[in-house]
Coordinates of C-alpha atoms and ligand atoms in Angstrom, one line a residue:
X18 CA 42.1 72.7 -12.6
X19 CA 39.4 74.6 -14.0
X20 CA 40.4 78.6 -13.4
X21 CA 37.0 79.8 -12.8
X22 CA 36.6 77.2 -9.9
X23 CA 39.3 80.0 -7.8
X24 CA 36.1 82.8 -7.5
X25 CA 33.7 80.5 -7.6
X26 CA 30.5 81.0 -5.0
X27 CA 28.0 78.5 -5.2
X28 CA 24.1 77.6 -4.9
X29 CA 22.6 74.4 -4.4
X30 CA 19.2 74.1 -5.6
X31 CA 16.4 71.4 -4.5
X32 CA 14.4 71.5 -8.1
X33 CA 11.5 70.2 -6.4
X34 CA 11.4 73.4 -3.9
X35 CA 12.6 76.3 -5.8
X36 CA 10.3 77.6 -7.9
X37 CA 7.3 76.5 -9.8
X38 CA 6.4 78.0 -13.3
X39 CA 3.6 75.2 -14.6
X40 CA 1.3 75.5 -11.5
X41 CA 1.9 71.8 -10.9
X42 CA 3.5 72.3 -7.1
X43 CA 6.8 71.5 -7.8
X44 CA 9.7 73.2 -9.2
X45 CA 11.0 73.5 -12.4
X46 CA 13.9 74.4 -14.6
X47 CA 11.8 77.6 -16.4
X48 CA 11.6 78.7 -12.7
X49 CA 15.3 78.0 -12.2
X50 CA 16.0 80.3 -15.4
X51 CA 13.4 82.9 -13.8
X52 CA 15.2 83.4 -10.9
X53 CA 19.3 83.2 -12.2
X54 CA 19.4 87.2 -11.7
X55 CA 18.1 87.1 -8.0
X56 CA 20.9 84.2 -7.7
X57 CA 23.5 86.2 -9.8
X58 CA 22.7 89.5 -7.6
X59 CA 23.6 88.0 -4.2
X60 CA 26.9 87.1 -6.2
X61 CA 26.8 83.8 -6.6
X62 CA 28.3 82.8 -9.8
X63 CA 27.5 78.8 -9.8
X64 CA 24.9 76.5 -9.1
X65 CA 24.7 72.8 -8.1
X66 CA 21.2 71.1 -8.6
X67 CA 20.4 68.3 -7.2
X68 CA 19.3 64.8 -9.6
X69 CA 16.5 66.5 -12.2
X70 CA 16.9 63.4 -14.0
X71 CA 13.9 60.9 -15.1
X72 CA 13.1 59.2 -11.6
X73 CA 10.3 56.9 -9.7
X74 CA 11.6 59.4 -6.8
X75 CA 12.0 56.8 -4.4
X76 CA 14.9 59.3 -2.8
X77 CA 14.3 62.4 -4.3
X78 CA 15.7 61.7 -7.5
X79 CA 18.8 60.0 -6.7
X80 CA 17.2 56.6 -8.1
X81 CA 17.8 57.4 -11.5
X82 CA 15.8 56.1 -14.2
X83 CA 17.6 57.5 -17.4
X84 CA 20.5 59.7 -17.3
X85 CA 20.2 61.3 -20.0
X86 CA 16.7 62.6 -19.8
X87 CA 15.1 65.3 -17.7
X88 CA 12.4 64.4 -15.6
X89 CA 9.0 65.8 -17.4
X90 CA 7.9 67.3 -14.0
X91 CA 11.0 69.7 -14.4
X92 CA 10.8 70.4 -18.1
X93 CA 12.7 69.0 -20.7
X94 CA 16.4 68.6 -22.2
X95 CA 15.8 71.5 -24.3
X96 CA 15.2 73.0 -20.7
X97 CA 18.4 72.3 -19.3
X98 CA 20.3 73.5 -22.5
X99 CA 18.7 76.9 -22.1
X100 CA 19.4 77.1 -18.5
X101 CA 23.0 76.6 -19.2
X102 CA 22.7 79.3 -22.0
X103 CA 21.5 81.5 -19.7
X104 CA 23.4 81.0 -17.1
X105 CA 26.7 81.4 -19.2
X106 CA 25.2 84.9 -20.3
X107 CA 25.6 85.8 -16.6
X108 CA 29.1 84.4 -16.5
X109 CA 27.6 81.6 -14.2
X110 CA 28.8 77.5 -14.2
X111 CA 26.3 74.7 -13.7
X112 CA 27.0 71.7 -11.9
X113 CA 24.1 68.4 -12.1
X114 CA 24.0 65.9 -9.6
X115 CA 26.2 62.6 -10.9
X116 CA 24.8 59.3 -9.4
X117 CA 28.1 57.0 -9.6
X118 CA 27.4 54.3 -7.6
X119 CA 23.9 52.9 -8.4
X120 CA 20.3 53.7 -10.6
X121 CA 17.0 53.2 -10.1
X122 CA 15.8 49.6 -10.0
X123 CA 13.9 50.8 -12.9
X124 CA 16.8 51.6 -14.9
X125 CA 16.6 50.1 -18.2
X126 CA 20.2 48.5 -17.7
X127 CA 18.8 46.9 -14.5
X128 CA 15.7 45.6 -16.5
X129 CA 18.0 43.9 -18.2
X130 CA 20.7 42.8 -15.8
X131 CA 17.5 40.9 -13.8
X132 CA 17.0 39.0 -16.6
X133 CA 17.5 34.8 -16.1
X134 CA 19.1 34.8 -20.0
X135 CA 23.0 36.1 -20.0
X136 CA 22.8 39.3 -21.9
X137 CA 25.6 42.6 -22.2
X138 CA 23.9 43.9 -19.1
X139 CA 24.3 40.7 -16.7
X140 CA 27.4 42.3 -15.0
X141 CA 26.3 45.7 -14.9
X142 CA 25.0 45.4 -11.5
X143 CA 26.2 43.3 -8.8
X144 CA 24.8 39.8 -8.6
X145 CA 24.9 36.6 -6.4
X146 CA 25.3 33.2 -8.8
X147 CA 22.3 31.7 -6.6
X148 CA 18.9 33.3 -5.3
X149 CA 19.4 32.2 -1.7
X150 CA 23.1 33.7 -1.6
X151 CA 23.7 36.1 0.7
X152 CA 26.8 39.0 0.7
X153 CA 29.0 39.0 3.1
X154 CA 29.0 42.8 5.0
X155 CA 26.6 43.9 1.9
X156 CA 23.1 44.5 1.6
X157 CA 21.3 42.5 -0.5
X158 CA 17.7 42.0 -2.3
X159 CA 16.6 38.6 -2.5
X160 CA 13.3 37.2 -4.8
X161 CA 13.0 40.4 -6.5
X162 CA 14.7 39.5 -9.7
X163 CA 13.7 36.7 -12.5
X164 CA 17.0 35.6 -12.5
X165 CA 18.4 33.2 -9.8
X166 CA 20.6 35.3 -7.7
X167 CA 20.6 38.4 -5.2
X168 CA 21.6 41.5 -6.1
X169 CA 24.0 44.1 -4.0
X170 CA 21.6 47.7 -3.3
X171 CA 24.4 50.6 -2.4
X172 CA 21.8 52.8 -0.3
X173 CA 17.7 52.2 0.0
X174 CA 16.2 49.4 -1.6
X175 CA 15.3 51.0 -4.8
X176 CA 19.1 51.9 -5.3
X177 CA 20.7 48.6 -7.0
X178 CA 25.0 48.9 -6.7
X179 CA 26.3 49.2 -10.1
X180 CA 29.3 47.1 -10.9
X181 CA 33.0 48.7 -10.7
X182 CA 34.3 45.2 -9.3
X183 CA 36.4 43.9 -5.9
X184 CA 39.4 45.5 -5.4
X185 CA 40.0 41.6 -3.6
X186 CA 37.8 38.8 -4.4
X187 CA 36.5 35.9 -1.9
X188 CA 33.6 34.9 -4.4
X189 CA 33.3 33.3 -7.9
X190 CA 30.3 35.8 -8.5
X191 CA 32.6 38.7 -8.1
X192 CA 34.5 40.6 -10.8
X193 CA 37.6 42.3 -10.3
X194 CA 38.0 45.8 -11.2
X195 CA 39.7 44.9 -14.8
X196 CA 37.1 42.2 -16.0
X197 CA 35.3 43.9 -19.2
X198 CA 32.0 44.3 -17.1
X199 CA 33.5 46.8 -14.4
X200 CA 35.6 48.6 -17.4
X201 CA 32.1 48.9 -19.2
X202 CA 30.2 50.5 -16.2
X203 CA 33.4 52.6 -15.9
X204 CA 32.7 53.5 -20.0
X205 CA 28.9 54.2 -19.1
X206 CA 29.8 56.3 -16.5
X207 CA 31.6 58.3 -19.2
X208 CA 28.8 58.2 -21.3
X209 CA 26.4 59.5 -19.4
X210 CA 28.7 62.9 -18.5
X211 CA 30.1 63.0 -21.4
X212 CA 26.6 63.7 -22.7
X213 CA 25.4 66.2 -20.8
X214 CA 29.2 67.8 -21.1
X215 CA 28.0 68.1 -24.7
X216 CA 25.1 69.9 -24.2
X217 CA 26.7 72.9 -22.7
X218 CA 27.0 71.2 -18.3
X219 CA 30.0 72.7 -16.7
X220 CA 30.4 70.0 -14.5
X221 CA 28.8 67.5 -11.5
X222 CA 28.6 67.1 -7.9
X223 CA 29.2 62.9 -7.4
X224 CA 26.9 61.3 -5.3
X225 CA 28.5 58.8 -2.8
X226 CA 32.0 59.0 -4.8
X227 CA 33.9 56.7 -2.8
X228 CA 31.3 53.9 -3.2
X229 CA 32.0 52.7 -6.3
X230 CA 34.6 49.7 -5.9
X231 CA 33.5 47.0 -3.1
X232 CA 35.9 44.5 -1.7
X233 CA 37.6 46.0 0.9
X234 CA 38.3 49.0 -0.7
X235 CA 38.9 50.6 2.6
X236 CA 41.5 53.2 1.3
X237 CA 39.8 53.5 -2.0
X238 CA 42.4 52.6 -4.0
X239 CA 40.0 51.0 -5.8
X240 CA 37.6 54.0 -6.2
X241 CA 40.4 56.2 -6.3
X242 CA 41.4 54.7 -10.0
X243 CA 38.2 54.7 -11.4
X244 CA 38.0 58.3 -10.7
X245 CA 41.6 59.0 -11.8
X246 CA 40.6 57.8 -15.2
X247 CA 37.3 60.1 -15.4
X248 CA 39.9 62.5 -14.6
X249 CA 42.1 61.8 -17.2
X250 CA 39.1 62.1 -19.8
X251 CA 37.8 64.9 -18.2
X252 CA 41.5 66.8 -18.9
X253 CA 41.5 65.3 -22.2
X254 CA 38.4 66.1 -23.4
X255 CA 37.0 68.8 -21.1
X256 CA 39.6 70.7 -19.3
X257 CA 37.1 73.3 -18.0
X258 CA 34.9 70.9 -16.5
X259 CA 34.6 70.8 -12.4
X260 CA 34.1 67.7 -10.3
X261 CA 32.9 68.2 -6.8
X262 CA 32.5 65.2 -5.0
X263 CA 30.3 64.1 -2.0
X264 CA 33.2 61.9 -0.3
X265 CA 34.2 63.9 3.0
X266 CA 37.8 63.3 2.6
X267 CA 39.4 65.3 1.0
X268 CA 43.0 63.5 1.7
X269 CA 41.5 60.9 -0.5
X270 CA 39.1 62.5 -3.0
X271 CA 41.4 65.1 -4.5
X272 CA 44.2 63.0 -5.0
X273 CA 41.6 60.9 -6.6
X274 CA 40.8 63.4 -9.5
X275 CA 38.4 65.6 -8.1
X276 CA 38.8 69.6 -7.9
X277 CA 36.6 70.1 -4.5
X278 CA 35.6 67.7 -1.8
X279 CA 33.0 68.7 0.4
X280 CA 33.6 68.5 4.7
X281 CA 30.2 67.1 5.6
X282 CA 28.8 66.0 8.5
X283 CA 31.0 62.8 9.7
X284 CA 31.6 62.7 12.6
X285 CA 35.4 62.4 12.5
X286 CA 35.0 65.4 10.9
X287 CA 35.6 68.5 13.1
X288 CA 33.8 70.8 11.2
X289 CA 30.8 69.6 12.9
X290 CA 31.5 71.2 16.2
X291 CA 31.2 74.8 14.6
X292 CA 27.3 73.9 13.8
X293 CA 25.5 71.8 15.9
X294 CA 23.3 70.9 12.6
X295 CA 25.9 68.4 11.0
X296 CA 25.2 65.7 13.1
X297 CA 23.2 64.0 10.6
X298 CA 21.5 61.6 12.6
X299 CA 17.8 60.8 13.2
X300 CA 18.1 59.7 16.3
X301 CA 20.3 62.6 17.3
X302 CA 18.1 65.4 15.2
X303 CA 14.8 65.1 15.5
X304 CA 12.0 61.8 16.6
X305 CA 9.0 60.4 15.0
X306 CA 5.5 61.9 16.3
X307 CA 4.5 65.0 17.5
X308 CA 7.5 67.4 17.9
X309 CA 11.0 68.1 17.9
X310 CA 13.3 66.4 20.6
X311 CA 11.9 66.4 24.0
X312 CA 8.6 68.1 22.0
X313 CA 10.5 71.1 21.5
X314 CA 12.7 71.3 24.2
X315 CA 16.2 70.4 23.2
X316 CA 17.5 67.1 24.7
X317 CA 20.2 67.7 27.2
X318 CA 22.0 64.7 25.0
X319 CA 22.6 67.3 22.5
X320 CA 22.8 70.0 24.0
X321 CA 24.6 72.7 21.6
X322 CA 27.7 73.1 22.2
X323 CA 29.0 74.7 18.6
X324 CA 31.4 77.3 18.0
X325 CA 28.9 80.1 16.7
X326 CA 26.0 79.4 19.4
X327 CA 26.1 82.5 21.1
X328 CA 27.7 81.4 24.5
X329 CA 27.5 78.0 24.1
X330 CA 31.0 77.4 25.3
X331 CA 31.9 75.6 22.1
X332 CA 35.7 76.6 21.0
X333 CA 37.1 76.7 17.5
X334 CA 40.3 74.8 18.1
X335 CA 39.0 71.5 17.4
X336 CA 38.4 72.4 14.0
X337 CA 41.5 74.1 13.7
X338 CA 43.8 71.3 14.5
X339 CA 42.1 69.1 11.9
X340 CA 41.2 71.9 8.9
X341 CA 44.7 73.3 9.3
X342 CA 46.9 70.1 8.9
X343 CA 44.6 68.8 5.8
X344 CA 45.0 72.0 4.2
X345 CA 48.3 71.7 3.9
X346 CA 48.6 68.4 2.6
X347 CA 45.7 68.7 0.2
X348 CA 45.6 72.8 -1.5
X349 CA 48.3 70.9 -4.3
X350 CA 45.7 68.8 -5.2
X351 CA 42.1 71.4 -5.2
X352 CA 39.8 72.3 -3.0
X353 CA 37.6 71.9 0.2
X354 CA 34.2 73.0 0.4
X355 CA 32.7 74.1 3.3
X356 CA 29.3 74.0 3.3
X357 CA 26.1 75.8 4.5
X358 CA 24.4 72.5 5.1
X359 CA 22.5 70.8 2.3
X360 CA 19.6 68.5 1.4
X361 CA 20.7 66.2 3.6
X362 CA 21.2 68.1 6.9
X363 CA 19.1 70.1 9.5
X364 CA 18.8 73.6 8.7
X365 CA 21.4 75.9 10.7
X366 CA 18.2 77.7 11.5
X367 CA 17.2 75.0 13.5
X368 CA 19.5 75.6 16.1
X369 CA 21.2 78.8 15.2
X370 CA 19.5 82.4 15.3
X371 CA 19.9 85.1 12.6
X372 CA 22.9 86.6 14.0
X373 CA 25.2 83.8 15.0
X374 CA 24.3 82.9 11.4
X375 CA 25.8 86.0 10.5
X376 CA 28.8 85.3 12.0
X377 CA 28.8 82.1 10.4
X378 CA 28.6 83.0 6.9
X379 CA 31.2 85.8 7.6
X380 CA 33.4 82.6 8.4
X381 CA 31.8 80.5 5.5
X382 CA 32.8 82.9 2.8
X383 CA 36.2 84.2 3.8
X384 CA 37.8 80.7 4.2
X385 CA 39.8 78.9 1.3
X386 CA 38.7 76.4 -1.3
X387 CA 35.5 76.5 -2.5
X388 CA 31.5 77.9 -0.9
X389 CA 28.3 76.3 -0.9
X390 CA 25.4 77.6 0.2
X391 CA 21.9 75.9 0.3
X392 CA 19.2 77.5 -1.1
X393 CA 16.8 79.0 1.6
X394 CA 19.9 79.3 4.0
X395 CA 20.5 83.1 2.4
X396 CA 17.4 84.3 4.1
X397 CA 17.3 81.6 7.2
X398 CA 14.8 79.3 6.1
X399 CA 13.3 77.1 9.3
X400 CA 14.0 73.4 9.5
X401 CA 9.9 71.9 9.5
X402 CA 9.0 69.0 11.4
X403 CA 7.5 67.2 8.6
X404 CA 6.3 63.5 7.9
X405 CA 8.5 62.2 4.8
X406 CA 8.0 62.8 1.5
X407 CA 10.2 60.8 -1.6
X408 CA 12.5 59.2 1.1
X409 CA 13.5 62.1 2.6
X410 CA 12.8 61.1 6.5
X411 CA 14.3 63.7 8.8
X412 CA 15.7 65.1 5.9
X413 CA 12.5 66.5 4.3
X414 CA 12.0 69.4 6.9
X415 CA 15.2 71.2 5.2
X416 CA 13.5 70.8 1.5
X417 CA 10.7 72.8 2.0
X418 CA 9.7 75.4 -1.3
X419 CA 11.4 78.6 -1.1
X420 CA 9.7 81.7 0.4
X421 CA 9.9 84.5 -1.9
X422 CA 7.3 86.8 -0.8
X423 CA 4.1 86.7 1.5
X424 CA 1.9 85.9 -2.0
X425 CA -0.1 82.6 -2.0
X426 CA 2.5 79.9 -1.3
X427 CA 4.7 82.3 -0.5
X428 CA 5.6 83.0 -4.1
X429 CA 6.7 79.2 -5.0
X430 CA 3.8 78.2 -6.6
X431 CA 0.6 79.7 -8.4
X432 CA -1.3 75.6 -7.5
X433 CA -3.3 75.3 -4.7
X434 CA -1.8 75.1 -1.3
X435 CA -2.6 71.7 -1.2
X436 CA -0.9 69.9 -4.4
X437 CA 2.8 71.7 -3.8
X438 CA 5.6 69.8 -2.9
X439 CA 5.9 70.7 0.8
X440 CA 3.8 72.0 3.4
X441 CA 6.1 75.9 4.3
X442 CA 6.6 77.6 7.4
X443 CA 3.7 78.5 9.5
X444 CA 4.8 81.2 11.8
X445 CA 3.9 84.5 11.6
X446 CA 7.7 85.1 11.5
X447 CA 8.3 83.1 8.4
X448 CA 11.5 84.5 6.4
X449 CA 11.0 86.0 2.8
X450 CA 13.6 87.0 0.2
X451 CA 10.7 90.1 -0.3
X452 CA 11.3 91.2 3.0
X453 CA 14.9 90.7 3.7
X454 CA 15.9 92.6 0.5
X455 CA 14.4 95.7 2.0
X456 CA 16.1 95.4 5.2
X457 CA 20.2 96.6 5.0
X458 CA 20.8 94.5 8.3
X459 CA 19.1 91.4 6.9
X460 CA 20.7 87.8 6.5
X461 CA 20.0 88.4 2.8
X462 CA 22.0 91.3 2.4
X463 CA 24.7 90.2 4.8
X464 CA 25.1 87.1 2.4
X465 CA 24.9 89.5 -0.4
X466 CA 27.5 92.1 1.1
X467 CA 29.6 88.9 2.5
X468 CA 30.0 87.2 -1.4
X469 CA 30.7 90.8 -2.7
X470 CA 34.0 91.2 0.0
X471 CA 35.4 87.7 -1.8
X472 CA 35.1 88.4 -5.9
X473 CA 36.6 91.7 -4.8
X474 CA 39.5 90.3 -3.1
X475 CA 41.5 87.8 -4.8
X476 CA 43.0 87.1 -1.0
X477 CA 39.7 85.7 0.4
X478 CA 39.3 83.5 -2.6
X479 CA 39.7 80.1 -2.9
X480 CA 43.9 79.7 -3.6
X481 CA 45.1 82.1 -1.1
X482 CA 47.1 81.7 2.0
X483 CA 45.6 81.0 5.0
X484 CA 46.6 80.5 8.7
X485 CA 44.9 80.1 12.3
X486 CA 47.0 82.9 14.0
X487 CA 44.6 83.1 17.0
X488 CA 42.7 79.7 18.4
X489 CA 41.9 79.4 21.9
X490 CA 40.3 77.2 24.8
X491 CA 39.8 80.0 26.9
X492 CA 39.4 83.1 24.8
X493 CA 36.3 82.5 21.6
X494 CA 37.7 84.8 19.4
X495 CA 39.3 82.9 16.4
X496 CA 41.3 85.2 14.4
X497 CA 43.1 84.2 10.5
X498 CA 44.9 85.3 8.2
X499 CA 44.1 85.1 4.1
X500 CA 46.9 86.5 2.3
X501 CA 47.2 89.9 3.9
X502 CA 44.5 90.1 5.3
X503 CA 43.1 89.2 8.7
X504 CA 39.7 87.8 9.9
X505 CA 38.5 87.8 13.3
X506 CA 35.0 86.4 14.3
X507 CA 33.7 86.6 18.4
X508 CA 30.6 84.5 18.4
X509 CA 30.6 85.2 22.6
X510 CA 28.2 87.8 24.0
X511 CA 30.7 89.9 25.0
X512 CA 33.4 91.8 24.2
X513 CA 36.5 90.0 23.3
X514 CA 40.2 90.8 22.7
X515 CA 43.7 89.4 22.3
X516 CA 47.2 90.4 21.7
X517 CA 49.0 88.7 18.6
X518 CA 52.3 87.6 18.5
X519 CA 55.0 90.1 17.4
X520 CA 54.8 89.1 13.6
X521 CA 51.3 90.8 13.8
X522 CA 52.3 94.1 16.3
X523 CA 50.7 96.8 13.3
X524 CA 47.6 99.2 12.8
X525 CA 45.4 97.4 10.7
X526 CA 42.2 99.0 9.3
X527 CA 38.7 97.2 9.0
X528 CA 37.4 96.8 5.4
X529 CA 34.1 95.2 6.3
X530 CA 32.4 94.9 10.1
X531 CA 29.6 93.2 11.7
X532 CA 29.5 94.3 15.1
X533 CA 32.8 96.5 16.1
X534 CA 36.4 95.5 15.7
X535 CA 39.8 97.0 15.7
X536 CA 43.4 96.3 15.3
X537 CA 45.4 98.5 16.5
X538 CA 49.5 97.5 17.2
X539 CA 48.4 93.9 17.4
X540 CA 45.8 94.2 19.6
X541 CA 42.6 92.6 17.9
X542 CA 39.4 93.8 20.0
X543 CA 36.0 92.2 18.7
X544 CA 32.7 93.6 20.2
X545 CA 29.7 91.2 21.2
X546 CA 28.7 88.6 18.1
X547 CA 31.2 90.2 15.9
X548 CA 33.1 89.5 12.5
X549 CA 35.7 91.9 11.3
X550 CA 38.1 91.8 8.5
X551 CA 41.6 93.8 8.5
X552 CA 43.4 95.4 5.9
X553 CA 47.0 96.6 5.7
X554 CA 46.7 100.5 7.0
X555 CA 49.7 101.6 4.7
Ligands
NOJ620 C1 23.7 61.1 -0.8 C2 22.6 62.1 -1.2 O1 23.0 63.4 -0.9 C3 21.4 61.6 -0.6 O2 20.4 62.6 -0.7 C4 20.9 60.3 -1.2 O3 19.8 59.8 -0.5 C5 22.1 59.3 -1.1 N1 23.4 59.8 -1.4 C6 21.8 58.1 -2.0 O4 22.0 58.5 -3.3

C-alpha cells in the first residue's frame, strides 16, 4: 500500500473544462500546470484526470485511440512529463484515467482485429465466428467489420470489449481466461501502464474495473484475477504506485488488488441517500427539451429526501448500517472513497444550496479512506441544462469550463465565447474562485479550511478508527468518532442535541465549527445546519 495514499486529498479534473492556455476553447495540460498552486493551496495534494489520451471523443475521451499518446488538443507527452514534475515539486501524486475494458473502434489493435486475414490481433477483441451471430445477454455490432463476425462493444458503440476471456464458455468463438489471446490483452494492459509509470505517473483511476472478464463472471472472480496479477506487477515493479478503481464495491475491488474503490451512485448503494445527486439516471435527473424536471419544478417522483437537504426528513442511518459493516470487513484490504460527485453525476449544486454543502464536505473530509472532490464542486459550480456534447447526455451539464473570475469566459479561455468547450452559467449569481477567495465564509475557503483540519490530524485521515456513536430515525444529528476525536454534523434547521452513552459522559472542546456546537459531559448540542468537531479537553 502506497504510504502517501493515508493523507491523500484529491482533485478530479475534466481536461476539456479546466483551463485553456492555447486560446483553442478547450483545456489543456499547460493550464493544468498553471493552476497546480491554486489546487495545492486549498490542500489538495493529488489529482485524477480524466482520459487525455489520443481520442475521436466519441465519450469524452474514454474511446481511446492510442494509449500512449496525449491527445494534441491537450498538449503533448512532453506535457504530461512536466506536469508530473511539477506536481512532484509540490509534494503532489497524479493519477490518469485507465481504460481496462475497451478502445476506441479506431484503435490501431481493433484496425487490425477487424481484419478477414487471421493476424496477432484477431483475439484482441471479442468476436462472433459468423457475421449474423448474435451474443447471448451482450451487445453486439454487426456489418461493421471486414471480417465475417460480430464483435462484443462493452459501453457505446464506439467502445469495442477487449478480450480477457469467459470465466465459463457456451461458445466455440469464446476464449477462456488462460488462452494466449486473453493472457496477451492482460500483457498490453501492462504495457500500456507500465509506460506511462515510466514517465514519472503515480498511478490510475480504472474505468469500469469489474468489466473486464465476460461469462458469468458475476462475482468477478474472473476480473478479480486479472487485477490480482496487475497487482502483483504493480508491487513488484512499482510499489508506490496507487490504483483507484471505478467498481463500486469495495468487498470485491480491494480484495481484487486495488488500494481505493470508489462508493458511486448504485443504487444498492446507500451513500446515495445522503445526496440526492447520485441517482444517476436520465430519466430520474433531468428530461430532453426545454427545462429541468417538471420545467424547473422538481418532480414529486424525486422529491429530495437526502440526509444533508436542510429539512428534508432524510436520516443518516441508512448509510450507516451499510458503510459501517463494509468498513470493517474491507479497511485490511485499502480504501473507500467517498466522493463529491464526478463527471458522470449531477452537480450537488443541483439540488443542494451552499450551506448544506457545507455540511457535506465537513462530512466528506473527516471520514476514512480516501477524498475526491470534483473540480468546480470547491466553489459550487451549477449543474447546466445543456444539449450533449462528446457523449455526455445528461452528463454534460456537470462538465462545464471552470469559473475562475468574472473575465471573458470567466477566466477559462482567452477564444471567443463561441468556440469553447461548453456554454457556463448564465446567472447573475454565477460562482467564481475570484470571488469566493475573498470571502472567509465562502464554500472555497470552507473546503480550504475543511482539507487543512485532515493533513493536520493524522485521526481524520484515511487509516484511523472510526465509529457511528450517534445515528438516529428520529433525531438528524449523526455524530462519529475518528480516533479521538468526535464529529457531529445537524443538517436540520434547528437546534439539535443528544446525550451519548456513558463511554462518551466527558467535556470535550471544539477544534473547528460551522455553526455552534458543544460537548459538555456527553451532552453533544449542534445549532441549526451545523458541523463540529471535538477534541479531548485534557
Ligand atoms: C465510466 C466513465 O466514468 C464514463 O464517463 C464513461 O462513459 C464509461 N465508463 C465508459 O468508458
Amino acid at each position: 500500500m502506497p504510504a502517501w495514499l493515508k493523507d491523500a486529498v484529491f482533485y478530479e479534473i475534466y481536461p476539456q473544462s479546466y483551463c485553456d492556455t492555447n486560446s483553442d476553447g478547450i483545456g489543456d495540460l499547460q493550464g493544468i500546470i498553471e493552476k497546480l498552486d491554486y489546487i495545492h493551496d486549498l490542500g489538495f495534494n493529488a489529482l485524477w484526470l480524466n482520459p487525455c489520451f489520443d481520442s475521436p471523443f466519441k465519450d469524452a475521451g474514454y474511446d481511446v485511440r492510442d494509449y500512449k499518446k496525449i491527445a494534441p488538443r491537450y498538449g503533448t507527452n512532453a506535457d504530461a512529463v512536466r506536469l508530473f514534475e511539477e506536481a512532484h515539486r509540490r509534494g503532489m501524486h497524479v493519477l490518469f484515467d485507465l481504460v481496462a475494458g475497451h478502445t476506441s473502434e479506431e484503435h490501431a489493435w481493433f484496425r487490425e482485429s477487424s481484419k478477414a486475414e487471421k493476424n496477432p490481433l484477431s483475439g484482441r477483441y471479442i468476436w462472433s465466428d459468423f457475421c449474423f451471430q448474435g451474443m447471448d445477454g451482450y451487445r453486439i455490432i454487426a456489418g461493421e467489420a471486414e471480417r465475417s463476425a460480430t464483435y462484443m462493444i462493452n459501453f457505446f458503440k464506439c467502445q469495442p470489449a477487449l478480450n480477457y476471456g469467459f470465466l465459463h464458455k457456451t461458445e466455440p468463438w469464446q476464449t477462456a481466461t488462460d488462452d494466449p489471446d486473453a493472457v496477451a490483452t492482460v500483457e498490453a494492459l501492462k504495457d500500456v501502464i507500465r509506460f506511462w509509470l515510466d514517465l514519472g505517473l503515480d498511478g490510475f483511476r480504472v474505468d469500469m474495473a469489474d468489466s473486464l472478464v465476460k461469462g458469468d463472471d458475476e462475482k468477478k472472480s474472473g476480473t478479480s484475477a486479472v487485477w490480482r496479477n496487475v497487482r502483483a506487477m504493480l508491487d513488484a515493479e512499482y510499489p508506490e504506485a496507487a490504483f483507484v478503481s471505478e467498481w463500486s464495491c469495495p468487498e470485491q475491488a480491494l480484495p481484487a488488488g486495488f488500494h481505493m474503490d470508489f462508493i458511486l451512485n448504485n443504487s444498492d448503494q446507500a451513500f446515495g441517500t445522503l445526496v440526492r445527486d447520485y441517482q444517476n439516471h436520465t430519466d430520474r435527473i433531468v428530461q430532453s427539451g426545454n427545462g429541468f424536471i417538471g420545467n424547473g419544478k422538481p418532480s414529486p417522483a424525486y422529491e429530495d429526501h437526502s440526509y444533508f437537504k436542510k429539512d428534508a426528513g432524510g436520516t443518516v442511518t441508512k448509510f450507516t448500517a451499510q458503510y459501517a459493516p463494509m468498513l470493517q470487513r474491507t479497511k485490511k484490504d485499502g480504501y473507500i472513497s467517498l466522493i463529491s460527485g464526478n463527471h458522470d453525476t449531477v452537480r450537488l449544486r443541483y439540488s443542494l444550496s451552499y450551506d448544506e454543502l457545507k455540511l457535506f464536505y465537513a462530512f466528506l473530509f473527516t471520514m476514512p479512506g480516501v477524498p475526491f472532490l470534483y473540480y468546480g464542486d470547491e466553489i459550487g459550480m451549477r449543474y447546466l441544462n445543456l444539449p450533449t456534447k462528446e457523449g455526455g447526455y445528461f452528463r454534460t451539464g456537470s462538465r462545464t469550463p471552470m469559473q475562475w473570475n468574472h473575465g471573458a469566459n470567466y477566466g477559462f479561455s482567452d477564444a471567443d465565447s463561441s468556440a469553447i468547450y461548453l456554454p457556463q452559467d448564465p446567472s447573475a449569481d454565477a460562482p467564481t474562485v475570484e470571488d469566493q477567495a475573498k470571502d472567509p465564509d465562502s464554500l472555497l475557503n470552507t473546503v480550504k479550511a475543511l482539507i487543512a483540519l485532515r493533513h493536520a490530524h493524522s485521526d481524520l485521515q484515511a487509516d484511523a478508527d472510526f465509529s457511528s456513536v450517534f445515528a438516529s430515525d428520529e433525531n438528524p444529528l449523526f455524530v462519529y468518532r475518528r480516533g479521538d476525536l468526535i464529529a457531529a454534523v445537524n443538517p436540520s434547521g434547528s437546534s439539535r442535541s443528544t446525550v451519548l452513552p456513558s463511554v462518551y459522559r466527558r467535556n470535550m472542546k471544539a477544534l473547528y465549527t460551522i455553526g455552534t456546537g458543544s460537548y459538555s459531559n456527553g451532552r453533544v448540542t449542534l445549532g441549526p445546519q451545523s458541523f463540529a468537531l471535538f477534541c479531548p479537553d485534557d
